[in-house]
PDB file of C-alpha atoms in Angstrom:
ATOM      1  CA  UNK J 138       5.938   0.045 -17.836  1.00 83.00           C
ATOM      2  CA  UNK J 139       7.463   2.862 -19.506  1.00 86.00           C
ATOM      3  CA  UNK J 140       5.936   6.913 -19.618  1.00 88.00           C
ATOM      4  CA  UNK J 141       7.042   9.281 -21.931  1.00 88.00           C
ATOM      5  CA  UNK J 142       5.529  12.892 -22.390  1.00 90.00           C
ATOM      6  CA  UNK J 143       4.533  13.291 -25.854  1.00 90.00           C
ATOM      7  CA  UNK J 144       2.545  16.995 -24.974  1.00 91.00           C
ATOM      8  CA  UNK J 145       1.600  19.153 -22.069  1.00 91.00           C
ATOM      9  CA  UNK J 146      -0.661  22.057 -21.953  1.00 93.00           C
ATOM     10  CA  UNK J 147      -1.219  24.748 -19.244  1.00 92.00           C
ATOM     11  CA  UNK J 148      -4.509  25.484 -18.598  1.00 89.00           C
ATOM     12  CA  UNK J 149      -4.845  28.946 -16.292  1.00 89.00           C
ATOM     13  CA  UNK J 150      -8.660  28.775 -16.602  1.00 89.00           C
ATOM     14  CA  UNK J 151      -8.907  25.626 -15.073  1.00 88.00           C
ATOM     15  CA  UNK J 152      -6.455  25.619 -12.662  1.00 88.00           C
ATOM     16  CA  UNK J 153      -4.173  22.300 -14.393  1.00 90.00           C
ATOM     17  CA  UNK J 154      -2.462  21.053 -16.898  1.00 90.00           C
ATOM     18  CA  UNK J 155      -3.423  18.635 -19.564  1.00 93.00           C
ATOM     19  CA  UNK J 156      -0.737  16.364 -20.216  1.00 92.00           C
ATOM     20  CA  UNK J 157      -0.758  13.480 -22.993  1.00 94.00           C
ATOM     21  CA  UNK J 158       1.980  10.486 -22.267  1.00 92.00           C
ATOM     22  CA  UNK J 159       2.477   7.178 -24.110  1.00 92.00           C
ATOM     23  CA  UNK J 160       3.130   4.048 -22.293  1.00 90.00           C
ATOM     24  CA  UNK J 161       5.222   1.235 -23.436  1.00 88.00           C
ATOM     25  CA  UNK J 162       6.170  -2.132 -22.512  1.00 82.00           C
ATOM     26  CA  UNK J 163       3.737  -3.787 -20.074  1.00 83.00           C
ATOM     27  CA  UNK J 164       2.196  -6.692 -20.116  1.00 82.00           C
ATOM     28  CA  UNK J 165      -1.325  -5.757 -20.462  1.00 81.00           C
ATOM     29  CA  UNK J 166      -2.725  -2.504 -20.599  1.00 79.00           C
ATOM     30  CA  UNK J 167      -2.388  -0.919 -17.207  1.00 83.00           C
ATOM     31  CA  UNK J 168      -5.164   0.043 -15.246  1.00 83.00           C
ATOM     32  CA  UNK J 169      -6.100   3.851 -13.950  1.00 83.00           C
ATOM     33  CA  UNK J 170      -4.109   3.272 -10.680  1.00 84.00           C
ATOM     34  CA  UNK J 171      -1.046   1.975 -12.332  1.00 86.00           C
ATOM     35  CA  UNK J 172      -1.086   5.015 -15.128  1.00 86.00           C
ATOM     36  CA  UNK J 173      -1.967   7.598 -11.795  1.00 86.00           C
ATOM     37  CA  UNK J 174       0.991   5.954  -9.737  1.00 87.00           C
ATOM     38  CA  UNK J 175       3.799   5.759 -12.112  1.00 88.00           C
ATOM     39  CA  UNK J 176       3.025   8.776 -14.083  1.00 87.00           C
ATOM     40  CA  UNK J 177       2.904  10.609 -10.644  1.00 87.00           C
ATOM     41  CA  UNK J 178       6.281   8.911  -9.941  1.00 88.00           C
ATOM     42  CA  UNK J 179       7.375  10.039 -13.234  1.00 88.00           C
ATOM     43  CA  UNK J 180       5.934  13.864 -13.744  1.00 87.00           C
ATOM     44  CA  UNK J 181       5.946  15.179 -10.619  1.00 87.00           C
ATOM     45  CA  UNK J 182       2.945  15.499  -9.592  1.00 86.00           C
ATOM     46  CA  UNK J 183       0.657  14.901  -6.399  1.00 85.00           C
ATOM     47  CA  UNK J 184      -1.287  11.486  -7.560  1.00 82.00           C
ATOM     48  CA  UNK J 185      -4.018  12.806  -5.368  1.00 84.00           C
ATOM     49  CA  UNK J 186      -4.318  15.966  -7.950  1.00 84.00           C
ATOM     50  CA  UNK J 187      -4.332  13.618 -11.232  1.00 87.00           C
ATOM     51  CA  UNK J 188      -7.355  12.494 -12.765  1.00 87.00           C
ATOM     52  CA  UNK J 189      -6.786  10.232 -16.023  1.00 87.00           C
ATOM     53  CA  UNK J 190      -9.226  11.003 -18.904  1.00 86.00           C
ATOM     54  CA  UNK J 191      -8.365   8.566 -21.464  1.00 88.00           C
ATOM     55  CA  UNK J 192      -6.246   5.232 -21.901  1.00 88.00           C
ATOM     56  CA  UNK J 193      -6.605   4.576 -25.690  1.00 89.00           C
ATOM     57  CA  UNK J 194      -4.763   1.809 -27.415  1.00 86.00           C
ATOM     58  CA  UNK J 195      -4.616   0.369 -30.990  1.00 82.00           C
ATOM     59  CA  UNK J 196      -5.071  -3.282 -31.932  1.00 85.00           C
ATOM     60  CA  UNK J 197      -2.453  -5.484 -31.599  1.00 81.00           C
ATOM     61  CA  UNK J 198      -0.037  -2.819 -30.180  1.00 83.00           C
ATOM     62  CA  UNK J 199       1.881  -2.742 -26.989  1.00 85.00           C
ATOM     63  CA  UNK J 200       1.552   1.022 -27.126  1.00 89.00           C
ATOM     64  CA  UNK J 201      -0.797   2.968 -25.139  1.00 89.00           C
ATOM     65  CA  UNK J 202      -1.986   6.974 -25.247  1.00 92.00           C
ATOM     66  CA  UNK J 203      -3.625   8.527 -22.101  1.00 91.00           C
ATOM     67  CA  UNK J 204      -5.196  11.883 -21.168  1.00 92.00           C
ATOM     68  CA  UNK J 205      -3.949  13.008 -17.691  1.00 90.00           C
ATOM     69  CA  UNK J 206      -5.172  15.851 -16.260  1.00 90.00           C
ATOM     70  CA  UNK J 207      -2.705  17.434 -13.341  1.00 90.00           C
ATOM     71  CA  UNK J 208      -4.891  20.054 -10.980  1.00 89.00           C
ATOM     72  CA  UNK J 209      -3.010  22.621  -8.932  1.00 87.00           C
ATOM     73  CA  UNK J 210      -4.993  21.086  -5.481  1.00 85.00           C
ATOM     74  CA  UNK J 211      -7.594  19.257  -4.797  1.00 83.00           C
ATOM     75  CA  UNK J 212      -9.854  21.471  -4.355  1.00 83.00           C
ATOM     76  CA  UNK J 213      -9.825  22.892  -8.211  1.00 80.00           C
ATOM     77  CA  UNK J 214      -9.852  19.350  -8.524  1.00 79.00           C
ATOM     78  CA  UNK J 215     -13.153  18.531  -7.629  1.00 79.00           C
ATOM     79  CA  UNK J 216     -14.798  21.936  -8.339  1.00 80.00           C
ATOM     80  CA  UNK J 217     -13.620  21.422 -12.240  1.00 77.00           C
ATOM     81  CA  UNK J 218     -13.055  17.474 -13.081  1.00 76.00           C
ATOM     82  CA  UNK J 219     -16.129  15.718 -14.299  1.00 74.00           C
ATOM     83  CA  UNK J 220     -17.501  13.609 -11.078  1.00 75.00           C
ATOM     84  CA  UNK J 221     -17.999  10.269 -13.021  1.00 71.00           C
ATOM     85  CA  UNK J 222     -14.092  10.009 -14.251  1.00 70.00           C
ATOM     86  CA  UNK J 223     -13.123  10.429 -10.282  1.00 69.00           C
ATOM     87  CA  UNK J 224     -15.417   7.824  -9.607  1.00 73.00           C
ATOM     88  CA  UNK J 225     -14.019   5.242 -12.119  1.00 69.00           C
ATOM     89  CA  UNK J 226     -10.748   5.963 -10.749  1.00 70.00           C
ATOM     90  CA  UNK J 227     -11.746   5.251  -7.363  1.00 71.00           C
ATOM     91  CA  UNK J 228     -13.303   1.715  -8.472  1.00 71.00           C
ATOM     92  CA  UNK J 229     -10.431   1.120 -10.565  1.00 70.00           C
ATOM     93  CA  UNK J 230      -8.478   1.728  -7.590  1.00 70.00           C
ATOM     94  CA  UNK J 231     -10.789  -0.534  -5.251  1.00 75.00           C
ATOM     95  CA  UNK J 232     -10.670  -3.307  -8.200  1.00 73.00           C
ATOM     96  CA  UNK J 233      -6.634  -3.230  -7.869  1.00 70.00           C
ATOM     97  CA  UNK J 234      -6.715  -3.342  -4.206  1.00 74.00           C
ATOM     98  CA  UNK J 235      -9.321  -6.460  -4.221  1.00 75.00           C
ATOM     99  CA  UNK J 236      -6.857  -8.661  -6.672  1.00 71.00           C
ATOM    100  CA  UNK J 237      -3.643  -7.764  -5.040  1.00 72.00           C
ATOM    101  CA  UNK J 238      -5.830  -9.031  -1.887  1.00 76.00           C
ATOM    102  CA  UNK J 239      -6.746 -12.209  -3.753  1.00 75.00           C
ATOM    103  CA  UNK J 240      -2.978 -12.682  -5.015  1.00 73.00           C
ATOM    104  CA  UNK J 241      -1.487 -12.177  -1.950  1.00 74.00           C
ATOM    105  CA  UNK J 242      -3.870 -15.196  -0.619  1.00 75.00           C
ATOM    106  CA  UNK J 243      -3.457 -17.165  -3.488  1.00 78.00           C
ATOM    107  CA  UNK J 244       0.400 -16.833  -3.013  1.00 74.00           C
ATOM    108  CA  UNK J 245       0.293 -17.974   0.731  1.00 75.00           C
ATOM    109  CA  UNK J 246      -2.223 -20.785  -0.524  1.00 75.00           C
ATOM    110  CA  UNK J 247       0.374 -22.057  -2.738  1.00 76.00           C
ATOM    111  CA  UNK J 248       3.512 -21.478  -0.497  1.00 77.00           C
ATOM    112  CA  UNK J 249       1.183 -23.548   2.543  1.00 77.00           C
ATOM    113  CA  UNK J 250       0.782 -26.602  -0.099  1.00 75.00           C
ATOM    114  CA  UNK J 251       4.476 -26.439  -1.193  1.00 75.00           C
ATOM    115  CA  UNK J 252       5.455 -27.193   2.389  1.00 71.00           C
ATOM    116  CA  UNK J 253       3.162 -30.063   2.933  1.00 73.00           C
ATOM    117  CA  UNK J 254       4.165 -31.741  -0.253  1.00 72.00           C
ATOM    118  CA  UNK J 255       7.496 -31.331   0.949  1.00 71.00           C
ATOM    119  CA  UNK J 256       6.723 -32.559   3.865  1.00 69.00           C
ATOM    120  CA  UNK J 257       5.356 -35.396   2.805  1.00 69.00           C
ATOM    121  CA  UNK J 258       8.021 -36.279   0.139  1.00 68.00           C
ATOM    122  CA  UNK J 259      10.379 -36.396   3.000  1.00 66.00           C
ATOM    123  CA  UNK J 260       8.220 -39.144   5.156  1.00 65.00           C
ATOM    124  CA  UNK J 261       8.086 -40.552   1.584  1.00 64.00           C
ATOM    125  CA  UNK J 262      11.760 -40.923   1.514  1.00 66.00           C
ATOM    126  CA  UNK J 263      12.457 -41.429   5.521  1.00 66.00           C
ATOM    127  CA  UNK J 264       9.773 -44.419   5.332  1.00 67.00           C
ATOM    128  CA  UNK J 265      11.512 -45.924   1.656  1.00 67.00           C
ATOM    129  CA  UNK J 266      15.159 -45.640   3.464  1.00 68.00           C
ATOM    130  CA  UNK J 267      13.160 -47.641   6.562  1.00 69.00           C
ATOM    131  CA  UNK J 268      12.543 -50.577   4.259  1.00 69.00           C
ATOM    132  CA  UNK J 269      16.054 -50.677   2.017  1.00 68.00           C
ATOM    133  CA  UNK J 270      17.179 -50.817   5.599  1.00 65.00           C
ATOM    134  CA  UNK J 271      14.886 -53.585   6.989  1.00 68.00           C
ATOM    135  CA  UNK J 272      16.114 -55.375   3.449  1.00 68.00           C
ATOM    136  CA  UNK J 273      19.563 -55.222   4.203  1.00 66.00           C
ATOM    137  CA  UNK J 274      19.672 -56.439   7.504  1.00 64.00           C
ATOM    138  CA  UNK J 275      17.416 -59.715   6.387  1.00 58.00           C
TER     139      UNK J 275
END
């Protein structure tokens, strides 16, 4: 996933800046976390003083536009930002957390089952060796 800066906009009144990016190449559009993370990364900014406003995206395109709002602390943070978009980042953020949970499970699930098939492919093999050998020796 790719950020680019297409405008920023200081905003003395409110204490941040408004900052519109567009996102490219990913393979589905990215979640709140992802955007707050790597634009963070990206920007400069403290990911605990970003709030995203908007991820917009037209049909059929691998392009997305988002809204990021950049706050000087936290506390002009919560004193300005609307309370309901810092609470669907925080779920967003929860969500990601529960399926990288679930894929890191999955992933051990698979790796345990890849062993025993190996496993057994081997006693597989030792016990078909056991019989060419019993063969031979008749």
């Amino acid at each position: 996933m790719q950020i680019e800066k297409q405008e920023e906009k200081e905003n003395p009144l409110l204490h941040r800046n408004e900052i519109t990016v567009k996102i490219k190449n990913y393979a589905e559009t990215p979640s709140r976390t992802q955007v707050k993370e790597k634009a963070s990364a990206e920007l400069g900014y403290d990911k605990q003083n970003l709030v995203i406003d908007k991820i917009s995206q037209e049909y059929g395109k691998k392009e997305a536009t988002c809204t990021i709002k950049a706050y000087e602390n936290q506390e002009d943070m919560e004193r300005y930002s609307k309370s309901y978009k810092k609470e669907r980042t925080q779920k967003t953020q929860e969500k990601d957390e529960e399926v990288e949970e679930e894929t890191e499970e999955t992933e051990e699930e698979e790796e345990q089952e890849e062993d025993e098939s190996e496993e057994e492919t081997e006693k597989d093999e030792g016990e078909e060796q056991e019989k060419e050998d019993e063969e031979e020796e008749e």
